Amino acid sequence: MSADQPTNETERLEELRGYEILDTMPEQAYDDITLLASEICGTPIALVSLVDDGRQWFKSRVGLEATETPRDLAFCAHAILEPTDLLVVTDAQRDERFADNPLVTGDPKIRFYAGAPLVTSKGNALGTLCVIDREPRELDPGQTKALRALSRQVMAQLELRRSVADLERHERRLEEYQKQLERKNAQLAVLSRTDALTGLKNRRAFLERMEEQLERLKRYATPFSLALIDVDHFKTYNDTFGHLAGDGVLAGIADLLSREARGADFVARYGGEEFAIILDNTESDGARVLAERFRKAVERSTWEHREVTVSVGVASCADADADVAGVIAAADRGLYRAKREGRNRVARG
């Protein structure tokens, strides 16, 4: 006779699957409990059986080769109907529920069965810790008490296993959150050092790079130069053609400077209509040549409303005792001289 389904079958199956135990590999903790159950009860077979939708699956087994059986043949399917009681079948051949069961009439030739339900804190019976013999028999009170105690230990292991799995999932989530946070922080770091209009590095990033250049100069005696570039008569351009047109000029110049600069050079928007280019490993003469290249690139380009030119101030640094402010001030003096001398030219600071 097949067992009826428990009235809470949907909830029971949901909770069973929540333990994520079905079809897992053998574990010593469960095998120790089935061994103890077999020894204490004096039976050749002991099982930790979990009753799934259409089968009973054995998490641990002693004295039996099978890993599962159909649910409609399972003694444990009957045992879970009464979660608070131990199901004891002293002689299966004399019990109308099991007399013609293939597990009784054939292998493993069950005659005696005792199953202690594995009950969750919600009252759902997931399966049993059961002991089986091929001869009719009974359990004494001590064996009955021990079987119940061991079934509680199975549940304790299931709870512990689920807690560990939950903790591992939580740790993985934390790791993923940490990675996401690091990615976001990296993006924010880039954004905090990037000019939104031109896509160039901004003044903050420029000043940081200047500190790095000076440190490199002190360590390796590597000279560098700085070019400060200002758009000539930009205020007039803005006032005449509008801020959108002015923004277009700044974005266009940023693109030109990026293309004309060398790979090791550092191009930044210094502020307003000013740009700064750190010329790596470059002395005065080389800086002048590069500054002229930048100036000519702007002058030769085609602009929407009128021609656009730039003035460039250049300063070179080979002094290990120099500071950022001093180098910038020198380039700014060159820029002021270029403007004073008529704009659209390069001058040294």
XYZ file of C-alpha atoms in Angstrom:
349
model
C 0.000 0.000 0.000
C 1.417 3.365 -1.007
C 1.438 5.977 1.725
C -0.810 9.006 1.501
C 0.853 12.363 1.079
C 1.184 14.556 4.182
C -1.336 17.389 4.323
C 1.544 19.865 4.261
C 3.300 18.175 1.323
C 3.976 21.351 -0.692
C 5.516 23.140 2.268
C 7.415 19.982 3.287
C 8.995 19.548 -0.147
C 9.884 23.226 -0.340
C 11.641 23.052 3.003
C 13.403 19.800 2.098
C 14.835 21.349 -1.065
C 15.827 24.426 0.892
C 18.406 22.302 2.722
C 20.134 21.603 -0.621
C 21.033 18.114 0.579
C 19.486 15.927 -2.106
C 21.967 14.146 -4.388
C 24.994 15.440 -2.477
C 28.129 13.408 -1.857
C 28.501 11.203 1.252
C 29.565 13.019 4.421
C 31.283 11.494 7.430
C 28.972 13.115 9.979
C 25.913 11.326 8.587
C 27.769 8.060 8.051
C 28.839 8.091 11.707
C 25.211 8.454 12.808
C 23.941 5.568 10.649
C 26.788 3.398 11.926
C 25.845 4.186 15.520
C 22.176 3.501 14.798
C 23.050 0.126 13.276
C 25.295 -0.827 16.214
C 22.931 0.367 18.958
C 19.848 -1.235 17.451
C 21.693 -4.367 16.346
C 20.437 -4.197 12.745
C 22.413 -4.904 9.562
C 20.898 -1.912 7.772
C 20.582 1.731 8.815
C 19.681 4.666 6.602
C 19.292 8.411 6.579
C 16.368 8.592 4.168
C 14.918 11.766 2.663
C 11.499 11.535 1.015
C 11.382 13.558 -2.189
C 8.448 14.023 -4.551
C 8.715 10.615 -6.247
C 11.514 8.815 -4.430
C 13.282 8.259 -1.172
C 16.953 9.131 -1.392
C 19.588 7.926 1.060
C 22.012 10.534 2.326
C 23.797 7.813 4.280
C 23.468 4.051 4.342
C 24.905 1.040 6.131
C 24.334 -2.447 4.765
C 22.535 -1.410 1.585
C 23.902 -0.756 -1.908
C 20.929 1.141 -3.337
C 21.053 4.948 -3.187
C 17.303 5.468 -3.603
C 13.977 3.688 -4.114
C 10.591 4.737 -5.520
C 8.565 6.654 -2.966
C 5.526 4.392 -3.337
C 7.631 1.480 -2.005
C 9.205 3.444 0.852
C 8.456 2.545 4.463
C 9.720 6.050 5.280
C 6.866 7.568 3.253
C 4.549 6.082 5.875
C 6.760 7.180 8.761
C 6.640 10.889 7.844
C 2.855 10.922 8.138
C 3.244 10.983 11.929
C 6.190 13.322 12.579
C 6.072 12.949 16.354
C 5.947 9.147 16.406
C 8.432 6.393 15.746
C 7.120 3.994 13.080
C 7.922 0.419 14.088
C 7.046 -2.564 11.891
C 7.991 -5.732 13.780
C 7.183 -8.106 10.922
C 6.500 -6.607 7.494
C 5.102 -9.885 6.145
C 2.277 -9.657 8.703
C 1.535 -5.962 8.049
C -1.031 -5.393 5.302
C 0.666 -2.133 4.302
C 3.920 -3.886 3.411
C 3.259 -7.618 2.959
C 3.394 -7.497 -0.848
C 5.975 -4.708 -1.055
C 8.811 -5.687 -3.448
C 11.308 -4.577 -0.795
C 9.779 -7.242 1.465
C 9.164 -10.018 -1.041
C 12.516 -9.367 -2.765
C 15.821 -7.680 -1.896
C 16.617 -6.458 0.660
C 13.888 -8.718 2.182
C 12.773 -6.302 4.862
C 11.042 -7.888 7.854
C 11.723 -5.373 10.613
C 11.682 -1.580 10.240
C 11.900 1.296 12.727
C 12.005 4.874 11.494
C 12.406 8.062 13.528
C 11.176 11.066 11.514
C 13.586 13.910 10.785
C 11.464 16.864 11.864
C 12.267 20.527 11.203
C 11.513 23.394 13.544
C 8.423 24.060 11.395
C 7.142 20.557 12.082
C 7.838 19.156 8.611
C 9.141 15.589 8.419
C 11.832 15.455 5.727
C 12.498 11.738 6.008
C 13.757 9.358 8.686
C 16.699 7.815 10.392
C 15.680 4.184 10.077
C 17.028 0.759 10.994
C 16.108 -2.413 9.097
C 16.506 -6.123 9.739
C 15.826 -9.198 7.674
C 14.322 -10.946 10.704
C 11.247 -9.980 12.756
C 12.173 -8.242 15.995
C 11.509 -5.354 18.355
C 13.518 -2.510 19.876
C 13.942 -2.244 23.612
C 13.205 1.137 25.286
C 16.885 2.107 25.325
C 17.258 1.448 21.603
C 14.065 3.381 20.865
C 15.314 6.328 22.906
C 18.716 6.206 21.175
C 17.148 6.091 17.706
C 15.099 9.195 18.469
C 18.187 10.973 19.828
C 20.211 10.076 16.762
C 17.442 11.338 14.471
C 17.708 14.699 16.253
C 21.439 14.646 15.586
C 20.746 14.123 11.892
C 18.556 17.222 11.952
C 21.272 19.122 13.829
C 23.705 18.203 11.055
C 21.221 19.306 8.406
C 20.745 22.643 10.162
C 24.491 23.088 10.578
C 25.068 22.252 6.931
C 22.427 24.772 5.850
C 23.882 27.439 8.157
C 27.334 26.907 6.689
C 25.907 27.075 3.154
C 24.012 30.263 4.045
C 27.193 31.740 5.510
C 29.164 30.835 2.389
C 26.473 32.415 0.196
C 26.539 35.492 2.407
C 30.326 35.660 2.117
C 30.101 35.314 -1.665
C 27.529 38.123 -1.765
C 29.775 40.269 0.400
C 32.699 39.535 -1.904
C 30.600 40.483 -4.919
C 29.376 43.654 -3.176
C 32.994 44.459 -2.339
C 34.020 43.973 -5.956
C 31.117 46.146 -7.107
C 32.100 48.794 -4.563
C 35.699 48.678 -5.746
C 34.555 49.019 -9.349
C 32.303 51.940 -8.430
C 35.090 53.565 -6.436
C 37.450 53.098 -9.380
C 34.867 54.690 -11.680
C 34.391 57.562 -9.227
C 38.155 57.982 -9.000
C 38.331 58.250 -12.784
C 35.383 60.639 -12.895
C 36.846 62.806 -10.133
C 39.963 63.231 -12.259
C 38.256 63.654 -15.623
C 36.914 66.813 -17.236
C 33.319 66.160 -18.246
C 33.329 68.423 -21.325
C 36.572 67.381 -23.019
C 37.222 63.930 -21.563
C 40.747 65.037 -20.637
C 42.233 64.739 -17.174
C 41.242 67.654 -14.966
C 43.237 70.080 -12.809
C 43.266 67.694 -9.846
C 44.738 64.871 -11.908
C 47.218 67.298 -13.485
C 48.536 68.431 -10.103
C 48.895 64.817 -8.958
C 50.832 63.989 -12.116
C 53.089 67.004 -11.581
C 53.982 65.679 -8.134
C 54.792 62.307 -9.693
C 56.981 63.959 -12.346
C 58.954 65.827 -9.702
C 59.401 62.641 -7.697
C 60.654 60.885 -10.811
C 63.030 63.779 -11.453
C 64.430 63.467 -7.931
C 64.870 59.702 -8.206
C 66.088 59.262 -11.753
C 67.174 62.759 -12.845
C 64.590 62.636 -15.656
C 63.784 66.161 -16.866
C 60.366 67.230 -18.046
C 58.671 70.294 -19.452
C 55.270 71.897 -19.075
C 53.233 73.633 -21.768
C 50.338 75.875 -20.673
C 47.955 76.586 -23.558
C 45.313 79.313 -23.612
C 42.664 79.865 -26.319
C 43.087 83.337 -27.746
C 40.143 85.736 -27.352
C 37.932 82.924 -26.082
C 35.622 85.224 -24.106
C 34.838 87.174 -27.260
C 34.173 83.929 -29.121
C 31.779 82.814 -26.373
C 30.010 86.162 -26.224
C 29.629 86.318 -30.003
C 28.687 82.766 -30.903
C 27.329 81.384 -27.607
C 28.531 78.943 -24.976
C 27.631 75.841 -26.974
C 29.892 77.032 -29.772
C 32.585 77.781 -27.211
C 32.240 74.305 -25.742
C 32.645 72.884 -29.237
C 35.945 74.767 -29.613
C 37.254 73.472 -26.285
C 36.295 69.894 -27.143
C 37.909 70.267 -30.581
C 41.158 71.628 -29.156
C 41.226 68.834 -26.573
C 40.979 66.309 -29.376
C 43.736 68.009 -31.386
C 46.114 68.184 -28.425
C 45.490 64.527 -27.552
C 46.316 63.481 -31.114
C 49.424 65.650 -31.371
C 50.832 64.702 -27.955
C 53.172 61.743 -27.589
C 52.142 58.587 -25.776
C 54.032 59.461 -22.592
C 52.767 63.065 -22.462
C 49.965 64.029 -20.085
C 47.203 66.263 -21.496
C 44.783 67.987 -19.128
C 42.227 70.756 -19.062
C 43.775 73.168 -16.582
C 40.670 75.307 -16.225
C 38.332 77.462 -18.315
C 39.956 77.844 -21.749
C 43.394 76.706 -20.533
C 45.059 73.377 -21.183
C 48.236 71.891 -19.742
C 50.535 69.263 -21.219
C 53.291 67.628 -19.206
C 56.036 66.690 -21.655
C 57.790 63.657 -20.245
C 61.590 63.345 -20.505
C 61.744 66.579 -22.511
C 64.190 69.461 -22.185
C 63.794 73.056 -23.295
C 64.482 72.733 -27.023
C 62.263 69.697 -27.445
C 59.497 71.413 -25.473
C 59.613 74.390 -27.814
C 59.281 72.131 -30.866
C 56.322 70.274 -29.389
C 54.626 73.504 -28.293
C 54.875 74.815 -31.864
C 53.323 71.588 -33.088
C 50.356 72.081 -30.761
C 49.950 75.705 -31.786
C 50.072 74.963 -35.514
C 47.591 72.092 -35.188
C 44.999 74.509 -33.793
C 45.806 77.277 -36.250
C 45.523 74.995 -39.286
C 42.249 73.407 -38.250
C 38.918 74.491 -39.646
C 36.485 75.979 -37.136
C 32.787 76.637 -37.553
C 32.550 80.412 -37.031
C 36.036 81.880 -37.325
C 39.663 80.878 -36.988
C 40.854 79.824 -33.555
C 44.404 80.171 -32.245
C 46.210 79.480 -28.995
C 49.074 80.976 -27.059
C 51.555 78.626 -25.371
C 53.891 79.156 -22.436
C 56.640 76.621 -21.897
C 58.833 75.865 -18.880
C 61.384 73.097 -18.458
C 62.479 71.490 -15.213
C 65.703 69.623 -14.448
C 66.169 70.861 -10.882
C 65.535 68.201 -8.228
C 64.669 70.924 -5.717
C 61.893 72.419 -7.875
C 58.275 72.392 -6.766
C 54.962 72.189 -8.603
C 53.998 75.799 -8.010
C 57.347 77.018 -9.305
C 57.156 75.042 -12.552
C 53.573 76.170 -13.197
C 54.495 79.782 -12.445
C 57.355 79.617 -14.956
C 55.075 78.228 -17.696
C 52.490 80.874 -16.823
C 55.083 83.612 -17.284
C 55.797 82.228 -20.735
C 52.074 82.186 -21.517
C 51.712 85.808 -20.381
C 54.652 86.784 -22.611
C 53.113 85.005 -25.620
C 49.885 86.936 -25.147
C 51.668 90.221 -24.593
C 53.682 89.730 -27.772
C 50.564 89.278 -29.909
C 49.140 85.824 -29.173
C 49.191 82.741 -31.419
C 52.770 82.052 -30.480
C 55.016 80.107 -28.103
C 57.158 81.739 -25.413
C 59.444 80.365 -22.707
C 58.872 81.205 -19.081
